[in-house]
């Protein structure tokens, strides 16, 4: 199965909290990677991840956090 990755930058104008995390994330721009796999009929969403911390924050520790389908769907709707 072939796959492709789409990278986008999303902007949060205020602090937000991801499901399953106690800590609030600061407002700012965040990179989101969406991985899609292909079937015989069409490309379909496989997974989406957000990179923490925000792009502008300088930190030696970074992590990729899997987004829940509901959060990813809300981001896709917001991006148009």
Short mmCIF file of N, CA and C in Angstrom, two decimals, residues 8-12 16 28-32 34 50 55 75-76 78-79:
data_model
loop_
_atom_site.label_atom_id
_atom_site.label_comp_id
_atom_site.label_asym_id
_atom_site.label_seq_id
_atom_site.Cartn_x
_atom_site.Cartn_y
_atom_site.Cartn_z
N UNK A 8 0.86 20.54 7.32
CA UNK A 8 0.21 21.85 7.39
C UNK A 8 0.63 22.52 8.69
N UNK A 9 0.44 23.82 8.75
CA UNK A 9 0.67 24.57 9.98
C UNK A 9 -0.68 25.12 10.42
N UNK A 10 -1.03 24.84 11.67
CA UNK A 10 -2.28 25.36 12.22
C UNK A 10 -1.95 26.40 13.27
N UNK A 11 -2.81 27.40 13.39
CA UNK A 11 -2.59 28.48 14.34
C UNK A 11 -3.67 28.44 15.41
N UNK A 12 -3.26 28.47 16.66
CA UNK A 12 -4.18 28.57 17.79
C UNK A 12 -3.98 29.95 18.39
N UNK A 16 -4.66 25.89 24.45
CA UNK A 16 -5.59 24.79 24.22
C UNK A 16 -5.07 23.54 24.92
N UNK A 28 -0.15 29.62 19.44
CA UNK A 28 0.95 29.69 18.48
C UNK A 28 0.69 28.82 17.27
N UNK A 29 1.71 28.67 16.45
CA UNK A 29 1.63 27.85 15.24
C UNK A 29 2.21 26.47 15.53
N UNK A 30 1.51 25.46 15.04
CA UNK A 30 1.91 24.07 15.25
C UNK A 30 1.89 23.33 13.92
N UNK A 31 2.88 22.45 13.73
CA UNK A 31 2.91 21.64 12.52
C UNK A 31 2.08 20.38 12.74
N UNK A 32 1.25 20.06 11.76
CA UNK A 32 0.44 18.85 11.79
C UNK A 32 0.79 18.02 10.56
N UNK A 34 -0.31 14.69 8.37
CA UNK A 34 -1.39 13.73 8.10
C UNK A 34 -0.84 12.66 7.18
N UNK A 50 0.37 15.98 15.74
CA UNK A 50 0.74 17.37 15.94
C UNK A 50 2.11 17.39 16.62
N UNK A 55 5.95 26.01 17.04
CA UNK A 55 7.09 26.27 16.15
C UNK A 55 8.01 27.35 16.71
N UNK A 75 -9.84 20.22 12.82
CA UNK A 75 -8.77 20.98 12.17
C UNK A 75 -8.96 21.02 10.66
N UNK A 76 -9.32 19.89 10.07
CA UNK A 76 -9.54 19.86 8.62
C UNK A 76 -10.69 20.77 8.22
N UNK A 78 -11.68 23.45 9.82
CA UNK A 78 -11.23 24.82 10.02
C UNK A 78 -10.31 25.27 8.90
N UNK A 79 -9.48 24.35 8.38
CA UNK A 79 -8.55 24.70 7.31
C UNK A 79 -9.26 24.84 5.96
#
